[in-house]
CSV table of C-alpha atoms and ligand atoms in Angstrom, one decimal:
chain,number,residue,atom,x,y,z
A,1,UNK,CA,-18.1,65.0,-90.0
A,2,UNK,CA,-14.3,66.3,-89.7
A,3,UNK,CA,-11.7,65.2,-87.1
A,4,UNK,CA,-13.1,64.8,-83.6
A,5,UNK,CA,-10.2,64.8,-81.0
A,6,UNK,CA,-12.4,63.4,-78.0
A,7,UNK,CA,-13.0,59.8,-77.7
A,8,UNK,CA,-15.6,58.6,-79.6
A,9,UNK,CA,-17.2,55.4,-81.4
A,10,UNK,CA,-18.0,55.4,-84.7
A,11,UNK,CA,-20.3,52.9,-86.7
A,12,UNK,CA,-19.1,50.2,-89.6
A,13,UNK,CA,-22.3,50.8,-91.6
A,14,UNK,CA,-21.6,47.7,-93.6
A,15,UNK,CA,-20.7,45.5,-90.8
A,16,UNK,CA,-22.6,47.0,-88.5
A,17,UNK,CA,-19.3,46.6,-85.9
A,18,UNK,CA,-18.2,49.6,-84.2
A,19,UNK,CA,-14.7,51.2,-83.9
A,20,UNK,CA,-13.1,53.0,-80.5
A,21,UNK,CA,-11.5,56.2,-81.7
A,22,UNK,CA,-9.0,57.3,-79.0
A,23,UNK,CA,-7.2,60.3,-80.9
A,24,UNK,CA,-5.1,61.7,-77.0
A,25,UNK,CA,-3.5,58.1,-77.2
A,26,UNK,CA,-1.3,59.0,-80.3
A,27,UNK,CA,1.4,60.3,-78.7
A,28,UNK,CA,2.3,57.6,-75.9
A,29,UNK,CA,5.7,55.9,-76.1
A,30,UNK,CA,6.1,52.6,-77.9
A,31,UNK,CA,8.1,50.4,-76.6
A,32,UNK,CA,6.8,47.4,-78.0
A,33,UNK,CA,7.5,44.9,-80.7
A,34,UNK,CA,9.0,46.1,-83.9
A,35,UNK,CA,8.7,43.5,-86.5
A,36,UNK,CA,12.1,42.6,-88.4
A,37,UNK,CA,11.6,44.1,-91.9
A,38,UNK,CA,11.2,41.4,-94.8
A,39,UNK,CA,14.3,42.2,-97.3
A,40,UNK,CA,12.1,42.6,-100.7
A,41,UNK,CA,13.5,40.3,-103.3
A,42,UNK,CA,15.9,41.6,-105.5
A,43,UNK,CA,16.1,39.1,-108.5
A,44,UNK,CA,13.4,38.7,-111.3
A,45,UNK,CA,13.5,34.9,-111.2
A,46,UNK,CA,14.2,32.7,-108.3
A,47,UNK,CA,15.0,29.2,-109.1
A,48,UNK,CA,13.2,28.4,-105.8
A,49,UNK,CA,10.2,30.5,-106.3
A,50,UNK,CA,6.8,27.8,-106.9
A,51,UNK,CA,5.5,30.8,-108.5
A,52,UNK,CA,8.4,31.7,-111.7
A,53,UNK,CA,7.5,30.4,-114.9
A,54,UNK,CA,9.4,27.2,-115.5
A,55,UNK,CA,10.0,26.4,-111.9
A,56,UNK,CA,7.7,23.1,-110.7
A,57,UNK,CA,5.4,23.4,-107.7
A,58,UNK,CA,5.0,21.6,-104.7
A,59,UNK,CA,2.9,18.7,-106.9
A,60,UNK,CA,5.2,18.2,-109.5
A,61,UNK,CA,3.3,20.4,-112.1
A,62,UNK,CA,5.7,22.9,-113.8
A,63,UNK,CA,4.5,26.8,-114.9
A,64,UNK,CA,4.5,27.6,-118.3
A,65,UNK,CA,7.0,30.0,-119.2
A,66,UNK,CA,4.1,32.5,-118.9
A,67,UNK,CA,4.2,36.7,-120.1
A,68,UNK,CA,1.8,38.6,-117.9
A,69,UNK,CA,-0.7,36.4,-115.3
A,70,UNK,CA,-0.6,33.4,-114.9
A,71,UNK,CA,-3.7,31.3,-112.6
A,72,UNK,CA,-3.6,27.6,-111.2
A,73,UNK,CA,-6.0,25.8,-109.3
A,74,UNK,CA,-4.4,25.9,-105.4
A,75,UNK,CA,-2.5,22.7,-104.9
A,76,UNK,CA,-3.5,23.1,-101.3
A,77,UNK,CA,-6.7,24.4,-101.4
A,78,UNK,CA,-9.2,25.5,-98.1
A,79,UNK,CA,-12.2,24.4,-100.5
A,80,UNK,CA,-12.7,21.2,-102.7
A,81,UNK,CA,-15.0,21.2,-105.6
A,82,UNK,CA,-17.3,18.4,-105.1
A,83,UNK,CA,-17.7,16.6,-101.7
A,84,UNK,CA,-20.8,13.7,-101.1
A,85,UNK,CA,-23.4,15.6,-98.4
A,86,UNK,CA,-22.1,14.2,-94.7
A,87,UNK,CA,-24.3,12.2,-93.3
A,88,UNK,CA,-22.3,13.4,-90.0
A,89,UNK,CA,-23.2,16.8,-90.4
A,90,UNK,CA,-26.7,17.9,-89.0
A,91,UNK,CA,-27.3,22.1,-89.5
A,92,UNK,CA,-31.0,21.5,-87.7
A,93,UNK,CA,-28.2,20.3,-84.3
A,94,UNK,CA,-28.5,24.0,-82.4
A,95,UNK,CA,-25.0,23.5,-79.9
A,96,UNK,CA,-23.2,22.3,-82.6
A,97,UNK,CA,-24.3,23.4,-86.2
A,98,UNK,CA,-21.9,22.9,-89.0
A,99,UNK,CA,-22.9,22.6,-93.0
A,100,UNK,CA,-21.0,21.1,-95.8
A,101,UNK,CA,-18.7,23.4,-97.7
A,102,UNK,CA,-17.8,22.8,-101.6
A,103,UNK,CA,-15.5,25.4,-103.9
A,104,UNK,CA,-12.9,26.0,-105.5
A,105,UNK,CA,-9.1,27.9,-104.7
A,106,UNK,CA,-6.9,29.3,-107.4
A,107,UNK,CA,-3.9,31.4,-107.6
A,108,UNK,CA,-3.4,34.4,-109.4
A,109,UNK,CA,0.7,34.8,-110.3
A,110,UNK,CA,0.4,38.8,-111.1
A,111,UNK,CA,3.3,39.1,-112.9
A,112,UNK,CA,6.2,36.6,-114.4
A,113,UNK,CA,8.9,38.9,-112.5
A,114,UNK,CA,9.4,37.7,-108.8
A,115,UNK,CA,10.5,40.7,-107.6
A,116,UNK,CA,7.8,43.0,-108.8
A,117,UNK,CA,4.9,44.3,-107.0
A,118,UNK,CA,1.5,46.4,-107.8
A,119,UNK,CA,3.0,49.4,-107.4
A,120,UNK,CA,5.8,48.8,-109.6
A,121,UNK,CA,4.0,47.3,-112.3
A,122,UNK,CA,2.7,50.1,-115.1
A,123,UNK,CA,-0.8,50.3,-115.5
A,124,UNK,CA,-0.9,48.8,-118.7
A,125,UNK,CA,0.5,45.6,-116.4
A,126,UNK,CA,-2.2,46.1,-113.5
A,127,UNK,CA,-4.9,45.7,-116.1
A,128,UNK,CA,-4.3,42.6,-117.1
A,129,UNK,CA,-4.2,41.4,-113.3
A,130,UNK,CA,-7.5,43.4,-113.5
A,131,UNK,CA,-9.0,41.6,-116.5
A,132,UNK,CA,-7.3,38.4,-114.7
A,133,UNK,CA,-9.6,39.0,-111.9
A,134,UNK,CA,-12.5,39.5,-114.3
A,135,UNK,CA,-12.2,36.7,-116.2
A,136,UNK,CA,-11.8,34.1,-113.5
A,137,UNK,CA,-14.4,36.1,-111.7
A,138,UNK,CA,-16.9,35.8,-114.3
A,139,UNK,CA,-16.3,31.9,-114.4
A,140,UNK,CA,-16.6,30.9,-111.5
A,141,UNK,CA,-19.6,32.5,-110.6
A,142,UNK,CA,-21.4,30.6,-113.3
A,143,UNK,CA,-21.0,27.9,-110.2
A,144,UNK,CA,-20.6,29.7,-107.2
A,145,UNK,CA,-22.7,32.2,-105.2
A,146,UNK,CA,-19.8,33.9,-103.4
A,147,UNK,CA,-16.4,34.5,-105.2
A,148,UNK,CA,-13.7,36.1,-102.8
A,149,UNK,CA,-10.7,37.6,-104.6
A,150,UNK,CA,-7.6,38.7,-102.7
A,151,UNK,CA,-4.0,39.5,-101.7
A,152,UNK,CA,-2.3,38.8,-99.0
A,153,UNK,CA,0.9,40.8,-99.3
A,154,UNK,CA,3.8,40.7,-97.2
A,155,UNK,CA,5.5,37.8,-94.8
A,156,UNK,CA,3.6,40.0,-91.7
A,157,UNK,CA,0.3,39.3,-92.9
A,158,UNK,CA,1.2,35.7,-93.5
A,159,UNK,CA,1.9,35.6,-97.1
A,160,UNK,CA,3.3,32.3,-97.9
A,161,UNK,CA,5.2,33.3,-101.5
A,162,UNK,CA,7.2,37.0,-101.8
A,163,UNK,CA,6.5,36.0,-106.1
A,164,UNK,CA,3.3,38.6,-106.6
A,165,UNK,CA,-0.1,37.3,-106.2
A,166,UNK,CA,-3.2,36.9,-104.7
A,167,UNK,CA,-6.0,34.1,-104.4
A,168,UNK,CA,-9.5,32.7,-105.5
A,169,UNK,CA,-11.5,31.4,-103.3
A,170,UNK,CA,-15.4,30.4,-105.0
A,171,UNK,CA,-18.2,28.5,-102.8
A,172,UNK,CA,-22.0,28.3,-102.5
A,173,UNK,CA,-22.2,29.5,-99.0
A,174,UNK,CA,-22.1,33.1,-98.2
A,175,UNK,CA,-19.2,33.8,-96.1
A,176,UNK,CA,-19.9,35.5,-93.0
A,177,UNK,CA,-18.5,39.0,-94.0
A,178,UNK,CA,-20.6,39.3,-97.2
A,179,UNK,CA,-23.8,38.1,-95.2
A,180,UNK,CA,-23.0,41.2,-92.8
A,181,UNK,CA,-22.8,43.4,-95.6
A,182,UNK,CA,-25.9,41.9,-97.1
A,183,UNK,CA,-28.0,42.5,-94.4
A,184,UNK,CA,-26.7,45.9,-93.5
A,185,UNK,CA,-26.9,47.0,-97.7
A,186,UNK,CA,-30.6,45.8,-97.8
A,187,UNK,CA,-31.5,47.5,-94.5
A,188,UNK,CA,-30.4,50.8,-95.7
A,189,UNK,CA,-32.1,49.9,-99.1
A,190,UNK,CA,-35.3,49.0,-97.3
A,191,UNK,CA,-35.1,52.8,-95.5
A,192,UNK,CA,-34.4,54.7,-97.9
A,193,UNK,CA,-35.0,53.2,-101.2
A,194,UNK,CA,-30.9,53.8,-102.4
A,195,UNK,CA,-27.7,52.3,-102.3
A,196,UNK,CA,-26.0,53.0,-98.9
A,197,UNK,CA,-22.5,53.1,-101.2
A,198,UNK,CA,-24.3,54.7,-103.4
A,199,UNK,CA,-25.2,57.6,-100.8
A,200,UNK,CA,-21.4,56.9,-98.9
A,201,UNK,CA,-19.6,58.3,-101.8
A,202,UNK,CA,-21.8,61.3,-102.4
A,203,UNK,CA,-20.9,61.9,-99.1
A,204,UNK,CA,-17.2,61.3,-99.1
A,205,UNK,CA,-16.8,63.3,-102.2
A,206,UNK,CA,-18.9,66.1,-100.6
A,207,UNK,CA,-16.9,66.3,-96.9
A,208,UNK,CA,-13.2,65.3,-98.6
A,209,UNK,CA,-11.3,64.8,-95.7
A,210,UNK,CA,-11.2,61.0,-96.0
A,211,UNK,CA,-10.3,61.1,-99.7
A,212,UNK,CA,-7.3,59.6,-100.9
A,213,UNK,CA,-7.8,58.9,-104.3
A,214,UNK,CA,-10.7,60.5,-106.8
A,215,UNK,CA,-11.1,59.4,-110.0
A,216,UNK,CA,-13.7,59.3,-113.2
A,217,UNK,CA,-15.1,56.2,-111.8
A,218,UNK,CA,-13.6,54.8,-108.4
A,219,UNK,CA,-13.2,56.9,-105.3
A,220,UNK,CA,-10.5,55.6,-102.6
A,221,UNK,CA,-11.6,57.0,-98.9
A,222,UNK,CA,-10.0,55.7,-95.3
A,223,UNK,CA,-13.4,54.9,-94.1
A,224,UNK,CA,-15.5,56.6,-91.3
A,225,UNK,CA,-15.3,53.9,-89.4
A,226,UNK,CA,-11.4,52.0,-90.4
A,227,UNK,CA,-10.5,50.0,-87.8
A,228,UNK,CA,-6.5,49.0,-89.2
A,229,UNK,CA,-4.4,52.3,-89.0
A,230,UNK,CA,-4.3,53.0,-93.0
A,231,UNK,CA,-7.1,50.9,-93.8
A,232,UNK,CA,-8.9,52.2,-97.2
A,233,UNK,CA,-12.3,51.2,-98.8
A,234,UNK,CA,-11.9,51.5,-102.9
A,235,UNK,CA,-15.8,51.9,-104.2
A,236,UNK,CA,-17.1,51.7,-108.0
A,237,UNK,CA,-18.4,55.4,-108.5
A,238,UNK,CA,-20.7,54.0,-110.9
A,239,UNK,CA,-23.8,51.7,-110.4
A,240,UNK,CA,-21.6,48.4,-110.3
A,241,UNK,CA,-22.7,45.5,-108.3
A,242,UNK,CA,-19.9,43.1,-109.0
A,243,UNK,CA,-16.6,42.5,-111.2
A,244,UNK,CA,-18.6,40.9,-114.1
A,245,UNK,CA,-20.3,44.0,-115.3
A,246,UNK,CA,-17.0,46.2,-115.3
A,247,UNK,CA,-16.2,47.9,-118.6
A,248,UNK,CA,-13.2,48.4,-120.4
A,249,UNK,CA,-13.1,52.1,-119.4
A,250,UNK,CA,-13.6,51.2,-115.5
A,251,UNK,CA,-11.2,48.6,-115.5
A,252,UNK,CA,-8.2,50.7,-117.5
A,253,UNK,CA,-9.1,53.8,-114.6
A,254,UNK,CA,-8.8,50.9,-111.9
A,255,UNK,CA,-5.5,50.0,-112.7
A,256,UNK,CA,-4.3,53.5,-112.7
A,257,UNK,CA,-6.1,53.7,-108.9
A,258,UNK,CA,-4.5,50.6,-107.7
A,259,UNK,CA,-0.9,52.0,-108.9
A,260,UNK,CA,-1.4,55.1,-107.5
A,261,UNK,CA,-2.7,53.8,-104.1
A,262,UNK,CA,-0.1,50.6,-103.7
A,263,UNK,CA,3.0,53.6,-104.6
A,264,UNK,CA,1.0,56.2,-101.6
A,265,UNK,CA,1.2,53.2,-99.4
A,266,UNK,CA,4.7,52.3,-99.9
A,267,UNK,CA,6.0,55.9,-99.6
A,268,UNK,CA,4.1,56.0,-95.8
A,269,UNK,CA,7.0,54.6,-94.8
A,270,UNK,CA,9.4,54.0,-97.7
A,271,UNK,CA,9.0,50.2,-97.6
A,272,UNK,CA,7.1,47.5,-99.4
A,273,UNK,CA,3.5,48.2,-97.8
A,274,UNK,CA,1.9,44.9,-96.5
A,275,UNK,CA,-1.8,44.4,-96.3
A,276,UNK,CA,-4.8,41.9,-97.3
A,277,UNK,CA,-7.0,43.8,-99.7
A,278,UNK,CA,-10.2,42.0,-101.3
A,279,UNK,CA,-13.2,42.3,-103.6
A,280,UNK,CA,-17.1,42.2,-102.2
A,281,UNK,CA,-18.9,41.2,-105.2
A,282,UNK,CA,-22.7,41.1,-104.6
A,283,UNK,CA,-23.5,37.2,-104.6
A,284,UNK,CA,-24.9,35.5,-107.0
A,285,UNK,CA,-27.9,34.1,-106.0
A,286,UNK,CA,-30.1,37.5,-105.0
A,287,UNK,CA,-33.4,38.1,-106.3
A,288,UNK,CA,-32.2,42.2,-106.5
A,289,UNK,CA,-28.5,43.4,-106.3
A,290,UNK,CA,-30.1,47.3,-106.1
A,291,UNK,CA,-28.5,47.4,-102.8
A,292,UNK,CA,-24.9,46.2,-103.7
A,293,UNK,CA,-22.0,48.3,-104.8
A,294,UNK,CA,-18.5,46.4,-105.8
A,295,UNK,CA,-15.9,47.5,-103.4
A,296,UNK,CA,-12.3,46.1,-102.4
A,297,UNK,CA,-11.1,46.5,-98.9
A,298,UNK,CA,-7.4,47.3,-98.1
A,299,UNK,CA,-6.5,46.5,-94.3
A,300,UNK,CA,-2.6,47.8,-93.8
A,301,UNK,CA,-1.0,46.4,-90.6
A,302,UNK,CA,1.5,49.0,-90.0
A,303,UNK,CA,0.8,51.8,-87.2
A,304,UNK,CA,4.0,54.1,-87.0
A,305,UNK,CA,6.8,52.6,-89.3
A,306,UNK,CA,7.7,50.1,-91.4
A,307,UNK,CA,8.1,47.3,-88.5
A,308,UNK,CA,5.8,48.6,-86.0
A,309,UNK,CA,2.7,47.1,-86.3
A,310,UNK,CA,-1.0,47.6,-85.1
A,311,UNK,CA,-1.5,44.3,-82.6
A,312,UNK,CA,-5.4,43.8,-82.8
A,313,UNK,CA,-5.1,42.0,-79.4
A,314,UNK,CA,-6.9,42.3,-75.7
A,315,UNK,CA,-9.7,44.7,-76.2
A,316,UNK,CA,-10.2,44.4,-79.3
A,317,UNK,CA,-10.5,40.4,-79.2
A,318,UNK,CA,-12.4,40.7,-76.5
A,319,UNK,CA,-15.1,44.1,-77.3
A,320,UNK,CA,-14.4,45.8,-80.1
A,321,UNK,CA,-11.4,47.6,-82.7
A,322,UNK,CA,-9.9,50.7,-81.4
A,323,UNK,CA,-7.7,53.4,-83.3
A,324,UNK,CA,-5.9,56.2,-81.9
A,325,UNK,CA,-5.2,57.8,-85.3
A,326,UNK,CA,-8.3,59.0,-86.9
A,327,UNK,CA,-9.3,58.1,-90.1
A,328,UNK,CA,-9.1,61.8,-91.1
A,329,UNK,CA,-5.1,62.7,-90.4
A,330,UNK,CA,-4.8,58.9,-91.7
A,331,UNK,CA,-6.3,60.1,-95.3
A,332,UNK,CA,-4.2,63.1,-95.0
A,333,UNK,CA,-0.8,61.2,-94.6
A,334,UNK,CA,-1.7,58.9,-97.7
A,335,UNK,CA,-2.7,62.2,-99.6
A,336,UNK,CA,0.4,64.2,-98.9
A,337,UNK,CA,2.7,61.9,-100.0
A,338,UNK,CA,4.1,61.5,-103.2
A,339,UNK,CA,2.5,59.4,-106.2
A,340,UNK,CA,6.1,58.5,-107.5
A,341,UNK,CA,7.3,54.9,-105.9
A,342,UNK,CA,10.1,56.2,-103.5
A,343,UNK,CA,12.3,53.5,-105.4
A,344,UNK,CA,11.8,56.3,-108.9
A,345,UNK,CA,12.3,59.2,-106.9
B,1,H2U,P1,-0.4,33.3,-99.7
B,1,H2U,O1,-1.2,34.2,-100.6
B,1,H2U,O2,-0.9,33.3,-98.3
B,1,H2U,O3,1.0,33.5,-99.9
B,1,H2U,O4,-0.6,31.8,-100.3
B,1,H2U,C1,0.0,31.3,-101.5
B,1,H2U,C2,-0.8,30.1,-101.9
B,1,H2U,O5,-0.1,29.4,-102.9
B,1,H2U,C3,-1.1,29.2,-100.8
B,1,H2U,O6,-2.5,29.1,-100.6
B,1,H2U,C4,-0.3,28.1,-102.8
B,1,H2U,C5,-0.5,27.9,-101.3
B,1,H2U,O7,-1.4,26.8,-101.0
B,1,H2U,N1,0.7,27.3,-103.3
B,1,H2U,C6,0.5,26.3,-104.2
B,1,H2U,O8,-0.7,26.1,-104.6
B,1,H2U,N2,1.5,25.5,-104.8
B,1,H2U,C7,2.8,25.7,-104.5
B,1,H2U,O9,3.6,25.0,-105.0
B,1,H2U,C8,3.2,26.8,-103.5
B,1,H2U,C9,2.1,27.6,-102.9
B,2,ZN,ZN1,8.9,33.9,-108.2
């Protein structure tokens, strides 16, 4: 299905949320908030940084003078490892369930240099925030049902440290957005005895509008149904159902697609792109992952430049997300611009 220019919902297959697509609305005048602009860091150590090697964190611990990633366990972590069962907590009380929740958090430093990002790391560099990933991954799923690995990037989304990285989050329980996914994957399994990612990126491939990015094994589409203005869904081509079982081929083509799509994104508007991408990982404790494909999300928060951002507020807190660029002209601007960082051109 190509651009519609009516109003229209469309479907979050793997949710199972839908989106409001208002297309006519693009053109109103904005006259709202524009976000100050975070100056990127300049210098490739910062003495205040808790994230440079050398430098000693908020608990006293110092960072090895490390060369290329560098992970510690998060000295304010959501999730601690072991916790006695709480007598106080009762999941069979219906007005007010709650369960115990047990994991681990780490950090992920992606590079020693503060004042690099993704996009202006080689890919050579990427790969071993890739193999990073894997690796830490791989053990902690030896322990943990549901591994969540992310970035929050930029002082908009609420990043805490400019110093590249992203997080590790590992529990038993599964969080609420791989349960969704879960239950949406398996239906669509149950139907029609194939993976509904499986089936997307035949699809995608077949219609190209929404392709941004196409390679021998990953394929980068603004979804159907995005609700964030450049949001994009990066899916394993191949018959991948999490991290553990990438190859060295997959990962090396991986890195090259993350550099490529962090540089797109920073050329939209010539700025140091914020967003919170992740990894779904099927969990660990399924009798089948047939119906999983390993994907990472990327949710962008700018609308129309680098300060104006898209405020998921009244309706959509209170029904349901709404666009008015389509997911279609979206691809398109990510696809015509350059693949040179705007900082090399
Ligand atoms: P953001 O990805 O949201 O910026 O979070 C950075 C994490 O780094 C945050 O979870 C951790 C914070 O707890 N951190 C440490 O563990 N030690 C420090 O000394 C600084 C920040
Ligand atoms: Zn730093």
């Amino acid at each position: 299905m190509s651009n519609l220019e009516f109003t229209h919902r469309r479907r979050n297959q793997l949710t199972g949320d839908w989106v409001l697509v208002s297309p006519h609305r693009n053109n109103r005048p904005w006259k709202g908030a524009a976000e100050a602009s975070a100056a990127a860091p300049t210098a490739d150590h910062d003495p205040n940084c808790a994230l440079c090697p050398g430098n000693t964190r908020a608990n006293g611990e110092h960072n090895p003078d490390y060369a290329d990633t560098f992970v510690f366990a998060n000295d304010f972590g959501a999730l601690i490892p072991t916790q006695s069962d709480s007598a106080e907590i009762s999941a069979e009380e219906e007005l007010f369930t709650a369960e115990v929740a047990n994991g681990e958090c780490r950090v992920i430093c992606f590079s020693p240099v503060h004042s690099k990002t993704l996009p202006e790391m080689t890919q050579a560099e990427i790969g071993k925030v890739v193999d990073t990933w894997q690796q830490h991954y791989s053990e902690l799923s030896a322990s943990y049902n549901c591994v969540h690995i992310f970035e929050n990037k930029g002082e908009i989304m609420g990043c805490s440290q400019p110093h590249p990285h992203g997080q590790v989050w590992a529990h038993d329980h599964w969080s609420s957005e791989i349960a969704a996914e879960d239950r949406n994957q398996q239906l669509y399994f149950d139907k029609h005895q194939s993976a509904l990612l499986a089936d997307y990126v035949d699809r995608e491939i077949a219609e190209q509008v929404r392709v941004v990015i196409d390679s021998a094994h990953w394929l980068v589409v603004v979804p159907f149904w995005a609700a964030w203005p450049f949001e994009t869904l990066l899916l394993s081509k191949d018959p991948v159902a999490s991290m553990a079982d990438l190859d060295a081929g997959q990962k090396d083509d991986l890195a090259g697609v993350i550099k490529e799509l962090t540089t797109r994104y920073d050329n939209v508007f010539k700025c140091s792109f914020p967003y919170s991408m992740g990894w779904h990982n099927a969990p660990k404790n399924l009798d089948s992952d047939s119906h999983w494909r390993l994907h990472a999300h990327f949710y962008p928060p700018l609308l129309r430049s680098a300060t104006v951002k898209k405020h998921m507020v009244g309706y959509e807190m209170l029904a349901e997300s709404q666009r008015d660029l389509t997911a279609e002209t979206a691809a398109k601007i990510l696809r015509d611009v350059s693949d040179i960082h705007y900082k090399k051109g």
